[in-house]
DNA sequence: ATGGTAGAGGATCTA
């Protein structure tokens, strides 16, 4: 079983790359973030032609999430329950006994900004909901763009980024709260290359210089973590023409 | 040099 997540930064622009990636990697589930599409414009048929079902929730211009899978998703949820939010950042679906949650955590813009306050309000709401999900679904995977680099080794220049958005202590604490609720960062179950990142700014030749952050994560419930045999970032995708600024992350479960 | 790029939409906003 291959589980993957990719912030595509416009599914309209990236659709050919997504279809090619589905065909070559054959993931069982692919979570997408920043589709930036209204639901009526979602490329359902093109994706179906590749052999994948889609569940999605989007909006014009910003945000938007989807789960592509070879199976049809059930028990679909498209928002955090009991949390007022206009932005489309969450979709969850059940595939047999596997519960998949796709998340696009707010970016936060800058420490102290209104968007940062929204991020710090959004994250505990996510954690509270996922604690309930975990009670219902022992086999739970939560993957997506968390917009949080959990540790200094996930940052190309920790001094420069110290206390900045994506790295600030309140954000890292919120991520820690999520982990301590019963999740494991699948990437850190394994030995990984030094300076492994999942996002590189489009500006300043950041990718060529490997000035990146690891902010896209696949979190597994304990039951799933026990069967995880690999996790890697597909950095080659970021080298393509007209790439997303994020690379896909993929975890492999046995059986 | 307080910069730079990409996407959406059609002037800025978001990342």
Short mmCIF file of C-alpha atoms (C1' of nucleotides) in Angstrom, two decimals:
data_model
loop_
_atom_site.label_atom_id
_atom_site.label_comp_id
_atom_site.label_asym_id
_atom_site.label_seq_id
_atom_site.Cartn_x
_atom_site.Cartn_y
_atom_site.Cartn_z
CA UNK A 1 0.00 0.00 0.00
CA UNK A 2 1.45 3.33 -1.14
CA UNK A 3 0.18 6.53 0.49
CA UNK A 4 1.22 9.87 -0.96
CA UNK A 5 0.68 13.60 -0.54
CA UNK A 6 1.52 16.50 -2.85
CA UNK A 7 0.80 20.21 -2.68
CA UNK A 8 0.34 20.84 -6.41
CA UNK A 9 -0.13 24.65 -6.31
CA UNK A 10 -2.94 24.65 -8.91
CA UNK A 11 -4.28 21.33 -10.13
CA UNK A 12 -5.21 23.00 -13.42
CA UNK A 13 -1.57 23.73 -14.20
CA UNK A 14 -0.19 20.54 -12.66
CA UNK A 15 -2.76 18.03 -14.01
CA UNK A 16 -0.41 16.53 -16.64
CA UNK A 17 2.27 16.05 -13.97
CA UNK A 18 -0.23 14.53 -11.55
CA UNK A 19 -1.48 12.06 -14.17
CA UNK A 20 2.06 11.11 -15.13
CA UNK A 21 2.98 10.65 -11.47
CA UNK A 22 -0.07 8.45 -10.84
CA UNK A 23 0.85 6.31 -13.83
CA UNK A 24 4.50 5.87 -12.88
CA UNK A 25 4.17 5.58 -9.08
CA UNK A 26 0.76 3.88 -8.86
CA UNK A 27 -0.01 5.10 -5.32
CA UNK A 28 -3.12 3.64 -3.66
CA UNK A 29 -3.96 7.08 -2.29
CA UNK A 30 -2.77 10.51 -3.36
CA UNK A 31 -3.75 13.54 -1.31
CA UNK A 32 -3.58 16.90 -3.09
CA UNK A 33 -3.48 20.39 -1.62
CA UNK A 34 -3.88 23.82 -3.17
CA UNK A 35 -5.98 22.56 -6.05
CA UNK A 36 -7.29 26.16 -6.41
CA UNK A 37 -10.38 24.90 -8.23
CA UNK A 38 -14.10 25.26 -7.70
CA UNK A 39 -15.77 21.86 -7.53
CA UNK A 40 -17.46 22.32 -10.93
CA UNK A 41 -14.00 22.69 -12.51
CA UNK A 42 -12.42 19.62 -10.88
CA UNK A 43 -10.90 17.37 -13.59
CA UNK A 44 -12.85 14.30 -12.48
CA UNK A 45 -12.95 12.63 -15.90
CA UNK A 46 -9.27 13.08 -16.75
CA UNK A 47 -8.32 11.54 -13.41
CA UNK A 48 -10.88 8.73 -13.82
CA UNK A 49 -9.33 7.90 -17.20
CA UNK A 50 -6.12 7.19 -15.27
CA UNK A 51 -7.98 4.69 -13.07
CA UNK A 52 -8.48 6.86 -9.99
CA UNK A 53 -11.59 7.95 -8.12
CA UNK A 54 -11.63 11.46 -6.63
CA UNK A 55 -13.16 13.07 -3.59
CA UNK A 56 -12.58 16.79 -3.34
CA UNK A 57 -13.62 20.10 -1.84
CA UNK A 58 -12.46 23.31 -3.41
CA UNK A 59 -12.97 26.99 -3.86
CA UNK A 60 -12.01 29.60 -6.41
CA UNK A 61 -8.39 30.84 -6.41
CA UNK A 62 -7.24 29.57 -3.00
CA UNK A 63 -6.87 26.35 -1.01
CA UNK A 64 -8.76 23.22 -2.11
CA UNK A 65 -7.97 19.58 -1.27
CA UNK A 66 -8.62 16.18 -2.83
CA UNK A 67 -7.98 12.48 -2.33
CA UNK A 68 -7.40 10.33 -5.40
CA UNK A 69 -7.68 6.60 -4.90
CA UNK A 70 -8.21 3.38 -6.78
CA UNK A 71 -11.17 2.72 -4.45
CA UNK A 72 -14.25 4.85 -3.89
CA UNK A 73 -14.10 6.83 -0.65
CA UNK A 74 -16.88 6.53 1.95
CA UNK A 75 -17.88 8.63 4.99
CA UNK A 76 -16.59 11.81 3.38
CA UNK A 77 -16.03 14.86 5.58
CA UNK A 78 -15.03 18.20 4.02
CA UNK A 79 -14.48 20.42 7.05
CA UNK A 80 -13.35 20.19 10.67
CA UNK A 81 -16.57 19.49 12.61
CA UNK A 82 -17.69 22.24 14.99
CA UNK A 83 -15.12 24.70 13.67
CA UNK A 84 -16.17 27.78 11.74
CA UNK A 85 -13.99 28.02 8.63
CA UNK A 86 -14.70 29.41 5.15
CA UNK A 87 -11.50 27.96 3.74
CA UNK A 88 -11.44 24.53 2.11
CA UNK A 89 -8.51 22.81 3.80
CA UNK A 90 -9.73 19.38 4.92
CA UNK A 91 -11.10 16.27 3.31
CA UNK A 92 -11.41 12.83 4.90
CA UNK A 93 -12.62 9.53 3.48
CA UNK A 94 -12.69 5.87 4.42
CA UNK A 95 -11.35 3.13 2.14
CA UNK A 96 -12.24 -0.29 3.54
CA UNK A 97 -10.75 -0.09 7.06
CA UNK A 98 -8.34 2.75 6.26
CA UNK A 99 -9.29 6.31 7.22
CA UNK A 100 -7.46 8.97 5.17
CA UNK A 101 -7.36 12.63 6.16
CA UNK A 102 -5.93 15.20 3.72
CA UNK A 103 -4.91 18.48 5.35
CA UNK A 104 -3.80 21.86 4.10
CA UNK A 105 -2.75 23.72 7.23
CA UNK A 106 -2.84 27.54 6.98
CA UNK A 107 0.50 29.08 6.02
CA UNK A 108 0.40 31.75 8.71
CA UNK A 109 2.17 34.40 6.60
CA UNK A 110 4.20 35.95 9.42
CA UNK A 111 4.46 35.52 13.18
CA UNK A 112 2.08 38.00 14.81
CA UNK A 113 -0.14 38.46 11.74
CA UNK A 114 -3.86 37.76 11.57
CA UNK A 115 -3.15 34.74 9.39
CA UNK A 116 -0.75 33.42 12.03
CA UNK A 117 -3.46 33.80 14.70
CA UNK A 118 -5.84 31.88 12.39
CA UNK A 119 -3.24 29.13 12.00
CA UNK A 120 -2.79 28.84 15.77
CA UNK A 121 -6.56 28.63 16.24
CA UNK A 122 -6.96 26.17 13.37
CA UNK A 123 -4.35 23.67 14.59
CA UNK A 124 -5.93 22.85 18.01
CA UNK A 125 -9.29 22.40 16.25
CA UNK A 126 -7.60 19.91 13.93
CA UNK A 127 -6.00 18.07 16.86
CA UNK A 128 -9.29 17.88 18.81
CA UNK A 129 -11.08 16.44 15.80
CA UNK A 130 -8.31 13.94 14.99
CA UNK A 131 -8.40 12.62 18.55
CA UNK A 132 -12.04 11.72 17.92
CA UNK A 133 -11.20 10.21 14.53
CA UNK A 134 -8.51 8.07 16.15
CA UNK A 135 -11.08 6.58 18.53
CA UNK A 136 -13.26 5.57 15.57
CA UNK A 137 -10.54 4.55 13.15
CA UNK A 138 -7.44 2.77 14.50
CA UNK A 139 -6.00 2.72 10.97
CA UNK A 140 -5.76 6.48 10.45
CA UNK A 141 -3.38 8.40 8.19
CA UNK A 142 -3.23 12.20 8.20
CA UNK A 143 -1.17 13.60 5.37
CA UNK A 144 -0.69 16.89 3.65
CA UNK A 145 0.94 20.30 3.77
CA UNK A 146 1.28 21.11 7.47
CA UNK A 147 3.21 24.35 6.86
CA UNK A 148 5.34 23.38 9.88
CA UNK A 149 8.97 22.27 9.90
CA UNK A 150 8.95 20.13 13.07
CA UNK A 151 12.67 20.26 13.83
CA UNK A 152 15.78 22.27 12.97
CA UNK A 153 17.04 19.40 10.81
CA UNK A 154 13.98 20.03 8.64
CA UNK A 155 15.24 23.55 7.81
CA UNK A 156 18.13 24.47 5.50
CA UNK A 157 19.21 27.39 7.70
CA UNK A 158 17.80 26.99 11.23
CA UNK A 159 19.43 30.21 12.48
CA UNK A 160 17.88 32.30 9.71
CA UNK A 161 14.48 30.67 10.28
CA UNK A 162 14.64 30.64 14.07
CA UNK A 163 11.25 31.77 15.41
CA UNK A 164 9.96 32.58 11.93
CA UNK A 165 6.65 31.34 10.55
CA UNK A 166 6.72 27.59 9.68
CA UNK A 167 9.38 27.14 12.42
CA UNK A 168 8.09 29.09 15.42
CA UNK A 169 7.74 27.35 18.78
CA UNK A 170 3.93 27.69 19.02
CA UNK A 171 3.59 26.01 15.62
CA UNK A 172 6.03 23.26 16.58
CA UNK A 173 4.20 22.80 19.89
CA UNK A 174 0.91 22.37 18.01
CA UNK A 175 2.56 19.76 15.79
CA UNK A 176 3.88 18.06 18.94
CA UNK A 177 0.35 18.01 20.36
CA UNK A 178 -0.77 16.22 17.24
CA UNK A 179 2.00 13.62 17.49
CA UNK A 180 1.36 13.02 21.19
CA UNK A 181 -2.30 12.36 20.38
CA UNK A 182 -1.17 9.07 18.85
CA UNK A 183 0.63 9.71 15.56
CA UNK A 184 4.07 8.98 14.18
CA UNK A 185 5.94 11.04 11.57
CA UNK A 186 6.52 8.24 9.05
CA UNK A 187 9.52 10.02 7.51
CA UNK A 188 11.49 9.78 10.76
CA UNK A 189 10.86 6.06 11.16
CA UNK A 190 13.74 5.56 8.74
CA UNK A 191 17.25 6.75 8.11
CA UNK A 192 17.01 9.63 5.64
CA UNK A 193 19.41 11.65 3.51
CA UNK A 194 20.82 14.77 5.19
CA UNK A 195 19.04 17.99 4.20
CA UNK A 196 15.79 16.34 3.12
CA UNK A 197 13.10 18.91 2.32
CA UNK A 198 9.66 18.89 0.68
CA UNK A 199 9.25 22.59 -0.24
CA UNK A 200 11.55 25.11 -1.86
CA UNK A 201 10.63 28.73 -2.55
CA UNK A 202 10.35 29.56 -6.25
CA UNK A 203 12.55 32.60 -5.66
CA UNK A 204 16.28 33.07 -5.32
CA UNK A 205 17.18 29.75 -6.96
CA UNK A 206 16.17 28.10 -3.70
CA UNK A 207 15.76 24.62 -5.18
CA UNK A 208 19.09 24.64 -6.99
CA UNK A 209 20.74 25.66 -3.71
CA UNK A 210 18.60 23.15 -1.76
CA UNK A 211 17.30 25.96 0.43
CA UNK A 212 14.18 24.10 1.52
CA UNK A 213 12.00 23.10 4.44
CA UNK A 214 10.31 19.79 5.24
CA UNK A 215 6.70 20.88 5.81
CA UNK A 216 4.74 18.08 4.07
CA UNK A 217 4.17 15.08 6.28
CA UNK A 218 2.53 11.67 6.43
CA UNK A 219 1.42 11.00 10.01
CA UNK A 220 0.40 7.46 10.84
CA UNK A 221 -1.59 6.10 13.76
CA UNK A 222 0.39 3.63 15.85
CA UNK A 223 -1.30 0.64 14.23
CA UNK A 224 -0.34 1.85 10.75
CA UNK A 225 3.16 2.89 11.81
CA UNK A 226 3.85 -0.73 12.76
CA UNK A 227 3.35 -1.76 9.14
CA UNK A 228 5.24 1.15 7.54
CA UNK A 229 8.29 -0.07 5.63
CA UNK A 230 9.45 3.11 3.84
CA UNK A 231 8.91 6.84 3.49
CA UNK A 232 10.57 9.13 1.00
CA UNK A 233 10.34 12.48 -0.74
CA UNK A 234 10.23 12.37 -4.55
CA UNK A 235 12.60 15.28 -5.10
CA UNK A 236 12.93 14.57 -8.85
CA UNK A 237 9.40 15.93 -9.38
CA UNK A 238 10.60 19.38 -8.28
CA UNK A 239 13.18 19.35 -11.12
CA UNK A 240 10.53 19.11 -13.85
CA UNK A 241 9.50 22.01 -16.07
CA UNK A 242 6.86 24.24 -14.43
CA UNK A 243 7.00 22.37 -11.13
CA UNK A 244 4.95 22.88 -8.00
CA UNK A 245 7.07 24.41 -5.25
CA UNK A 246 6.41 21.21 -3.25
CA UNK A 247 7.60 17.65 -3.93
CA UNK A 248 5.42 14.58 -3.25
CA UNK A 249 5.99 12.53 -0.10
CA UNK A 250 5.21 8.82 -0.19
CA UNK A 251 4.95 6.15 2.52
CA UNK A 252 4.76 2.41 1.92
CA UNK A 253 2.84 0.04 4.18
CA UNK A 254 3.25 -3.74 4.08
CA UNK A 255 0.20 -5.88 3.21
"C1'" DA B 1 19.93 46.19 -4.20
"C1'" DT B 2 14.56 45.38 1.71
"C1'" DG B 3 15.14 42.23 -3.74
"C1'" DG B 4 13.20 37.48 -5.99
"C1'" DT B 5 8.89 33.65 -8.62
"C1'" DA B 6 4.57 31.40 -9.46
"C1'" DG B 7 -0.61 31.15 -9.79
"C1'" DA B 8 -5.15 33.32 -10.22
"C1'" DG B 9 -7.32 37.04 -12.25
"C1'" DG B 10 -7.34 40.98 -14.37
"C1'" DA B 11 -5.32 45.02 -9.33
"C1'" DT B 12 -3.46 42.80 -5.96
"C1'" DC B 13 -3.47 38.73 -2.90
"C1'" DT B 14 -1.37 34.49 -1.37
"C1'" DA B 15 2.35 31.55 -0.74
#
